[in-house]
DNA sequence: TTGACATTACCGAACGACCGGTATAATTCA
DNA sequence: TGAATTATACCGGTCGTTCGGTAATGTCAA
């Protein structure tokens, strides 16, 4: 068909993702993206005719898909609750490198802060994650309202701990947040 | 002395801060900063010979000072615990506009993600906030280790809720986080 | 097999626009 | 006036983007 790509789509997206996660959308220059991927700027435009914005969009789509599979999946499928939560937690720990890497959803929020091109996707992604956590909490014995609150809290803890861990350069907040998930999602003594 | 400044230092910093909070350091152009302040670029350089970086540094310093006075202060001074916490909460709610505005410390973390020019100040600021919350938790009856953990958790909730509230365009996570502070910092039945 | 040709992947060079920053003249007030 | 402040014009550099061209691969008829 065509000359074999020197870099496959998947790896390409991964490398672009790494840049956007590190420096954000505005901070990511074509020079950086070129260097990170090994492709010249013009070559990037061959793969992504829509330019930088398309790159970020595809990276974002890929990240959301990853979340759907590796977090929402375990939280909402059938099976042992503890195992499912442990799996989601392990996946989160890996992708955030124990808290040293930031969340793409947070890094892409800045551009034109409200109404930016990524805002709808981010909103949907956050919503899906909260729903998944809430579904899990519901299944774990929480009542509806409390389950939704627990879902929001779970995601709040994760996002906040990523901010803190990066700012303090200390993995502890992220680790503590992951460990706290169990207590957050399973009703404790005295809770409904 | 000199011609009366058409805009005072305090207001100037506030307007610069607003831009950096909205679009981050890389996203803030001198054109934006000029328009937000009503000052021409050259005038900004008269006030800030160090350029954009100095503007961001002074904005950051000002924000940290604000935090020291309006959050750390109430949390660590003497007096009724509930009143002090309520005051800190009210100040937080106001500066974050009920969750619709983002945290400067988070927005200035991106530039050269690790080892950036703002990283040390951010680290110190986060540390001071955690210490203040921990001090409060300790005073509220928590034991040392638990108090420090509660301090980290309090800041984690605030930062995470800001991320969520902005991403979801929904003030609820931030409001819930503020409301949760009491339960986080005061030992609950069953806790040490 | 071979040659013609379309398709694809990639790159070098250049574009206009805007970046952060500066020099200098005009303006404004004590 | 003289000092402080602003306004204007400009600088080199980098931004995101585009274009023309080259090399590699695939198709297919001869």
Coordinates of C-alpha atoms (C1' of nucleotides) in Angstrom, one line a residue:
Chain A
X1 CA 0.0 0.0 0.0
X2 CA 2.4 2.6 1.2
X3 CA 5.7 3.0 2.7
X4 CA 5.7 1.6 6.2
X5 CA 5.4 4.3 8.7
X6 CA 8.6 4.8 10.7
X7 CA 6.4 5.3 13.7
X8 CA 3.0 3.7 14.4
X9 CA -0.1 5.6 15.1
X10 CA -0.3 4.4 18.6
X11 CA 3.2 5.3 19.6
X12 CA 2.8 8.6 17.8
X13 CA -0.2 9.5 19.9
X14 CA 1.6 8.4 23.0
X15 CA 4.5 10.7 22.4
X16 CA 2.3 13.6 21.5
X17 CA 0.3 12.9 24.7
X18 CA 3.5 13.1 26.8
X19 CA 4.2 16.6 25.6
X20 CA 0.7 17.9 26.1
X21 CA 0.6 16.4 29.5
X22 CA 3.9 18.0 30.5
X23 CA 3.5 21.6 29.2
X24 CA -0.2 21.9 28.3
X25 CA -1.7 23.0 25.0
X26 CA -0.3 26.5 24.7
X27 CA 3.1 25.4 26.1
X28 CA 3.4 22.6 23.5
X29 CA 5.2 24.0 20.4
X30 CA 5.4 22.3 17.1
X31 CA 9.2 22.2 17.6
X32 CA 8.6 20.1 20.8
X33 CA 6.1 17.9 19.2
X34 CA 8.4 17.3 16.3
X35 CA 11.3 16.5 18.5
X36 CA 9.2 14.2 20.7
X37 CA 7.9 12.2 17.8
X38 CA 11.0 12.3 15.5
X39 CA 8.8 13.7 12.7
X40 CA 9.4 17.0 11.1
X41 CA 6.8 19.6 11.5
X42 CA 5.5 19.2 7.9
X43 CA 5.3 15.4 8.5
X44 CA 3.1 16.0 11.5
X45 CA 0.8 18.0 9.2
X46 CA 0.6 15.1 6.9
X47 CA -0.7 12.9 9.7
X48 CA -2.8 15.7 11.3
X49 CA -4.0 18.1 8.6
X50 CA -5.9 19.9 11.3
X51 CA -2.6 20.9 12.9
X52 CA -1.8 21.3 16.6
X53 CA -5.5 21.3 17.6
X54 CA -6.2 18.1 15.8
X55 CA -3.2 16.5 17.5
X56 CA -4.5 17.6 20.9
X57 CA -8.0 16.4 20.0
X58 CA -6.8 13.0 19.0
X59 CA -4.6 12.7 22.1
X60 CA -7.6 13.7 24.2
X61 CA -9.8 11.2 22.5
X62 CA -7.3 8.5 23.0
X63 CA -6.9 9.4 26.7
X64 CA -10.7 9.3 27.2
X65 CA -10.8 5.9 25.5
X66 CA -8.1 4.6 27.7
X67 CA -10.1 5.8 30.7
X68 CA -13.2 4.1 29.4
X69 CA -11.4 0.8 29.1
X70 CA -9.1 0.9 32.1
X71 CA -11.1 2.7 34.8
X72 CA -14.8 2.9 33.8
X73 CA -14.6 -0.7 32.7
X74 CA -13.4 -2.3 35.9
X75 CA -15.7 -0.1 38.0
X76 CA -18.8 -0.9 36.1
X77 CA -18.4 -4.5 35.0
X78 CA -19.6 -7.6 36.9
X79 CA -17.5 -9.4 39.4
X80 CA -15.8 -9.1 42.8
X81 CA -16.0 -5.5 44.0
X82 CA -12.6 -5.4 45.7
X83 CA -10.8 -6.9 42.7
X84 CA -12.5 -4.5 40.3
X85 CA -11.5 -1.5 42.4
X86 CA -8.0 -2.8 42.8
X87 CA -7.7 -3.1 39.0
X88 CA -8.9 0.4 38.4
X89 CA -6.5 1.7 41.1
X90 CA -3.5 -0.2 39.6
X91 CA -4.3 1.3 36.2
X92 CA -4.5 4.8 37.6
X93 CA -1.3 4.4 39.4
X94 CA 0.5 3.3 36.3
X95 CA -0.8 6.0 33.9
X96 CA -0.1 8.7 36.4
X97 CA 3.3 7.2 37.2
X98 CA 2.5 7.2 40.9
X99 CA 1.5 10.8 40.8
X100 CA 4.5 12.3 39.0
X101 CA 2.6 12.9 35.7
X102 CA -0.3 15.2 35.4
X103 CA -3.8 14.6 34.0
X104 CA -4.3 15.5 30.4
X105 CA -7.9 16.6 31.1
X106 CA -6.5 19.1 33.6
X107 CA -3.7 20.3 31.3
X108 CA -6.1 20.9 28.3
X109 CA -8.6 22.9 30.3
X110 CA -6.7 26.1 30.1
X111 CA -7.1 27.1 26.4
X112 CA -9.8 29.7 26.3
X113 CA -10.8 28.4 29.7
X114 CA -14.5 28.4 29.2
X115 CA -15.9 27.2 25.9
X116 CA -12.6 26.1 24.6
X117 CA -12.4 23.4 22.0
X118 CA -11.8 20.7 24.5
X119 CA -14.2 21.7 27.2
X120 CA -17.1 19.5 26.0
X121 CA -15.0 16.4 25.8
X122 CA -13.5 17.1 29.2
X123 CA -16.9 17.7 30.7
X124 CA -18.1 14.4 29.3
X125 CA -15.1 12.5 30.4
X126 CA -15.3 13.8 34.0
X127 CA -19.0 13.0 34.0
X128 CA -18.4 9.5 32.8
X129 CA -15.8 8.9 35.5
X130 CA -18.0 10.3 38.2
X131 CA -20.8 8.1 37.0
X132 CA -18.6 5.0 37.1
X133 CA -17.4 5.7 40.6
X134 CA -21.0 6.4 41.6
X135 CA -22.2 3.2 40.0
X136 CA -19.5 1.4 42.0
X137 CA -20.4 3.1 45.3
X138 CA -24.1 2.3 44.6
X139 CA -23.2 -1.3 44.1
X140 CA -21.0 -1.3 47.2
X141 CA -24.1 -0.4 49.3
X142 CA -24.4 3.4 49.2
X143 CA -27.7 4.9 48.6
X144 CA -28.3 6.9 45.4
X145 CA -27.6 10.4 46.6
X146 CA -24.7 9.3 48.8
X147 CA -23.3 7.2 45.9
X148 CA -23.2 10.2 43.5
X149 CA -21.5 12.3 46.2
X150 CA -19.0 9.6 46.8
X151 CA -18.4 9.4 43.0
X152 CA -17.6 13.1 42.9
X153 CA -15.4 12.8 45.9
X154 CA -13.4 10.0 44.5
X155 CA -12.6 11.9 41.3
X156 CA -12.0 15.1 43.4
X157 CA -9.4 13.2 45.5
X158 CA -7.6 11.8 42.5
X159 CA -7.4 15.1 40.6
X160 CA -6.5 17.1 43.7
X161 CA -3.8 14.6 44.7
X162 CA -2.3 14.8 41.3
X163 CA -2.1 18.6 41.6
X164 CA -0.5 18.3 45.1
X165 CA 1.9 15.5 44.2
X166 CA 3.2 17.4 41.2
X167 CA 3.4 20.7 43.1
X168 CA 5.1 19.2 46.1
X169 CA 7.1 16.7 44.1
X170 CA 6.0 14.2 46.6
X171 CA 4.1 11.0 45.6
X172 CA 2.4 10.8 49.0
X173 CA -0.8 12.7 48.3
X174 CA -1.5 10.6 45.2
X175 CA -0.7 7.4 47.0
X176 CA -3.0 8.4 49.9
X177 CA -5.8 9.3 47.5
X178 CA -5.7 5.9 45.8
X179 CA -5.6 4.2 49.2
X180 CA -8.6 6.3 50.4
X181 CA -10.8 5.2 47.5
X182 CA -11.9 2.1 49.3
X183 CA -13.1 4.0 52.3
X184 CA -14.8 6.5 50.1
X185 CA -16.7 4.1 48.0
X186 CA -17.6 1.4 50.5
X187 CA -20.1 2.6 53.1
X188 CA -18.4 2.8 56.5
X189 CA -19.9 2.0 59.9
X190 CA -22.5 4.5 60.6
X191 CA -23.1 5.5 57.0
X192 CA -26.2 4.6 55.1
Chain B
X1 CA 7.1 62.4 43.2
X2 CA 5.8 61.5 39.8
X3 CA 2.8 61.6 37.7
X4 CA 0.0 59.8 39.5
X5 CA -0.2 56.3 38.2
X6 CA -3.4 55.8 36.2
X7 CA -3.7 52.4 37.9
X8 CA -2.5 51.4 41.3
X9 CA -0.1 48.6 42.1
X10 CA -2.8 46.5 43.8
X11 CA -5.3 46.7 41.0
X12 CA -2.6 46.2 38.5
X13 CA -1.5 42.9 40.1
X14 CA -5.1 41.8 40.4
X15 CA -5.7 42.3 36.7
X16 CA -2.5 40.5 35.7
X17 CA -3.5 37.7 38.1
X18 CA -6.8 37.3 36.4
X19 CA -5.1 36.7 33.0
X20 CA -2.6 34.2 34.4
X21 CA -5.3 32.4 36.2
X22 CA -7.4 32.1 33.1
X23 CA -4.9 31.0 30.5
X24 CA -1.8 30.1 32.4
X25 CA 1.7 31.4 31.9
X26 CA 2.4 30.3 28.4
X27 CA -1.1 31.2 27.3
X28 CA -0.8 34.8 28.6
X29 CA 0.6 37.1 25.9
X30 CA 1.8 40.6 26.5
X31 CA -1.1 41.7 24.3
X32 CA -3.6 40.1 26.7
X33 CA -1.8 41.5 29.7
X34 CA -1.7 44.9 28.1
X35 CA -5.4 44.9 27.3
X36 CA -6.4 43.6 30.7
X37 CA -4.5 46.3 32.5
X38 CA -5.1 49.1 30.0
X39 CA -1.3 49.7 30.0
X40 CA 0.8 49.6 26.8
X41 CA 3.4 46.9 26.6
X42 CA 6.2 49.4 27.2
X43 CA 4.4 50.7 30.3
X44 CA 4.3 47.2 31.6
X45 CA 8.0 47.0 31.1
X46 CA 8.4 50.2 33.0
X47 CA 6.7 48.6 36.0
X48 CA 8.1 45.2 35.5
X49 CA 11.6 45.4 34.0
X50 CA 11.9 41.7 34.3
X51 CA 9.1 41.3 31.8
X52 CA 6.5 38.6 31.7
X53 CA 8.3 36.4 34.2
X54 CA 8.5 39.1 36.7
X55 CA 4.8 39.9 36.3
X56 CA 4.0 36.2 37.0
X57 CA 6.4 36.1 39.9
X58 CA 4.9 39.2 41.5
X59 CA 1.4 37.9 40.9
X60 CA 2.4 34.6 42.5
X61 CA 4.0 36.3 45.4
X62 CA 0.9 38.4 45.9
X63 CA -1.3 35.3 45.7
X64 CA 0.8 33.5 48.3
X65 CA 0.7 36.5 50.6
X66 CA -3.1 36.6 50.2
X67 CA -3.2 33.0 51.2
X68 CA -1.0 33.6 54.2
X69 CA -3.3 36.3 55.4
X70 CA -6.7 34.9 54.5
X71 CA -6.3 31.2 54.9
X72 CA -3.2 30.4 57.0
X73 CA -4.0 33.3 59.3
X74 CA -7.5 32.2 60.4
X75 CA -6.4 28.6 60.6
X76 CA -3.5 29.2 62.9
X77 CA -4.5 32.1 65.1
X78 CA -6.2 31.8 68.5
X79 CA -9.9 31.8 69.0
X80 CA -13.0 29.7 68.4
X81 CA -12.2 26.9 66.0
X82 CA -15.5 26.9 64.1
X83 CA -15.4 30.6 63.5
X84 CA -11.8 30.4 62.3
X85 CA -12.6 27.6 59.9
X86 CA -15.7 29.5 58.7
X87 CA -13.6 32.5 58.0
X88 CA -11.0 30.6 56.0
X89 CA -13.8 28.9 54.0
X90 CA -15.5 32.2 53.2
X91 CA -12.3 33.7 52.0
X92 CA -11.6 30.6 49.8
X93 CA -15.1 30.7 48.4
X94 CA -14.7 34.3 47.5
X95 CA -11.3 34.2 45.8
X96 CA -12.3 31.1 43.8
X97 CA -15.7 32.7 42.9
X98 CA -17.5 29.6 44.2
X99 CA -15.2 27.4 42.1
X100 CA -15.5 29.1 38.8
X101 CA -12.0 30.5 38.9
X102 CA -8.9 28.3 38.9
X103 CA -6.0 28.3 41.3
X104 CA -3.0 30.3 40.2
X105 CA -0.7 27.8 41.8
X106 CA -2.1 25.1 39.6
X107 CA -2.0 27.3 36.5
X108 CA 1.7 28.3 37.0
X109 CA 2.8 24.7 37.5
X110 CA 3.0 23.9 33.8
X111 CA 6.0 25.9 32.6
X112 CA 8.9 23.5 32.3
X113 CA 6.9 21.3 34.6
X114 CA 9.7 20.3 36.9
X115 CA 12.3 22.8 38.0
X116 CA 10.4 25.7 36.4
X117 CA 10.9 29.2 37.8
X118 CA 7.7 29.0 40.0
X119 CA 8.1 25.5 41.3
X120 CA 9.9 26.4 44.5
X121 CA 7.4 29.0 45.5
X122 CA 4.5 26.7 44.6
X123 CA 6.0 24.0 46.7
X124 CA 6.5 26.3 49.7
X125 CA 2.9 27.7 49.3
X126 CA 1.4 24.2 49.2
X127 CA 3.5 23.2 52.2
X128 CA 2.4 26.2 54.2
X129 CA -1.3 25.5 53.5
X130 CA -1.0 21.9 54.4
X131 CA 0.8 22.9 57.6
X132 CA -1.9 25.3 58.5
X133 CA -4.7 22.8 57.9
X134 CA -2.6 20.2 59.9
X135 CA -2.1 22.7 62.7
X136 CA -5.8 23.3 62.8
X137 CA -6.6 19.5 62.7
X138 CA -4.2 19.0 65.5
X139 CA -5.8 21.7 67.6
X140 CA -9.2 20.2 66.8
X141 CA -8.2 17.0 68.4
X142 CA -6.4 14.9 65.8
X143 CA -3.2 13.2 66.7
X144 CA 0.0 14.3 65.0
X145 CA 0.1 11.8 62.1
X146 CA -3.6 11.9 61.5
X147 CA -3.5 15.7 61.6
X148 CA -0.9 15.9 58.9
X149 CA -2.9 13.5 56.8
X150 CA -6.0 15.5 57.3
X151 CA -4.1 18.6 56.3
X152 CA -3.0 17.0 53.0
X153 CA -6.5 15.8 52.5
X154 CA -8.1 19.2 53.0
X155 CA -5.9 20.8 50.4
X156 CA -6.3 17.8 48.1
X157 CA -10.1 18.3 48.3
X158 CA -9.9 22.0 47.5
X159 CA -7.6 21.6 44.6
X160 CA -9.4 18.6 43.2
X161 CA -12.8 20.3 43.5
X162 CA -11.5 23.3 41.7
X163 CA -10.4 21.1 38.8
X164 CA -13.7 19.3 38.7
X165 CA -15.9 22.4 39.1
X166 CA -14.1 24.1 36.3
X167 CA -14.1 21.0 34.1
X168 CA -17.8 20.3 34.7
X169 CA -18.8 23.9 34.8
X170 CA -20.6 23.0 37.9
X171 CA -20.0 24.7 41.3
X172 CA -21.1 21.7 43.3
X173 CA -17.8 19.9 43.7
X174 CA -16.2 23.0 45.1
X175 CA -19.1 23.7 47.4
X176 CA -19.1 20.2 48.6
X177 CA -15.4 20.3 49.2
X178 CA -15.7 23.4 51.3
X179 CA -18.5 21.9 53.3
X180 CA -16.5 18.7 53.8
X181 CA -13.7 20.6 55.5
X182 CA -15.3 20.5 58.8
X183 CA -15.7 16.7 58.8
X184 CA -12.2 16.3 57.6
X185 CA -10.5 18.5 60.2
X186 CA -12.5 17.7 63.2
X187 CA -12.1 14.1 64.5
X188 CA -15.2 12.1 63.9
X189 CA -16.8 9.5 66.2
X190 CA -14.5 6.5 66.1
X191 CA -11.4 8.5 65.0
X192 CA -8.5 9.2 67.3
Chain C
dT1 C1' 9.7 -9.2 -14.9
dT2 C1' 9.3 -4.7 -16.1
dG3 C1' 7.9 -0.3 -16.7
dA4 C1' 4.3 3.5 -16.0
dC5 C1' 1.8 5.5 -12.7
dA6 C1' -0.9 6.6 -8.4
dT7 C1' -0.5 6.8 -3.5
dT8 C1' 1.7 7.5 0.6
dA9 C1' 5.3 9.3 4.0
dC10 C1' 8.4 12.4 4.9
dC11 C1' 11.2 16.5 4.7
dG12 C1' 13.5 21.4 3.7
dA13 C1' 12.3 25.9 3.1
dA14 C1' 9.6 29.5 3.5
dC15 C1' 5.4 32.2 4.8
dG16 C1' 2.9 35.8 7.6
dA17 C1' 1.7 36.7 12.2
dC18 C1' 2.8 37.4 16.6
dC19 C1' 5.9 36.6 20.4
dG20 C1' 8.6 38.9 24.3
dG21 C1' 11.4 42.8 24.6
dT22 C1' 13.6 47.5 23.6
dA23 C1' 14.8 52.1 22.1
dT24 C1' 13.1 56.5 21.6
dA25 C1' 10.1 60.3 21.3
dA26 C1' 5.9 62.5 22.9
dT27 C1' 3.2 63.6 26.8
dT28 C1' 2.0 64.9 31.5
dC29 C1' 2.4 66.9 35.9
dA30 C1' 5.2 68.7 40.2
Chain D
dT1 C1' 12.1 73.0 33.6
dG2 C1' 12.9 68.1 34.9
dA3 C1' 11.3 63.7 36.1
dA4 C1' 8.0 60.3 35.5
dT5 C1' 5.1 58.0 32.6
dT6 C1' 3.1 56.8 28.2
dA7 C1' 2.9 56.1 23.2
dT8 C1' 4.9 54.6 18.9
dA9 C1' 7.7 52.2 16.3
dC10 C1' 10.6 48.6 15.8
dC11 C1' 13.8 44.3 16.7
dG12 C1' 15.1 39.4 16.2
dG13 C1' 13.1 35.2 17.0
dT14 C1' 9.7 31.7 17.1
dC15 C1' 5.0 30.6 16.5
dG16 C1' 1.7 27.6 13.6
dT17 C1' 1.2 26.6 9.0
dT18 C1' 1.8 25.7 4.0
dC19 C1' 4.0 24.3 -0.2
dG20 C1' 6.9 21.9 -3.4
dG21 C1' 9.5 18.2 -3.9
dT22 C1' 11.6 13.5 -3.1
dA23 C1' 11.7 8.8 -1.9
dA24 C1' 9.5 4.6 -1.0
dT25 C1' 5.7 1.5 -1.7
dG26 C1' 1.7 -0.5 -4.1
dT27 C1' -1.1 -1.4 -8.5
dC28 C1' -1.5 -3.2 -12.8
dA29 C1' -1.1 -3.8 -17.6
dA30 C1' 2.2 -5.5 -21.0

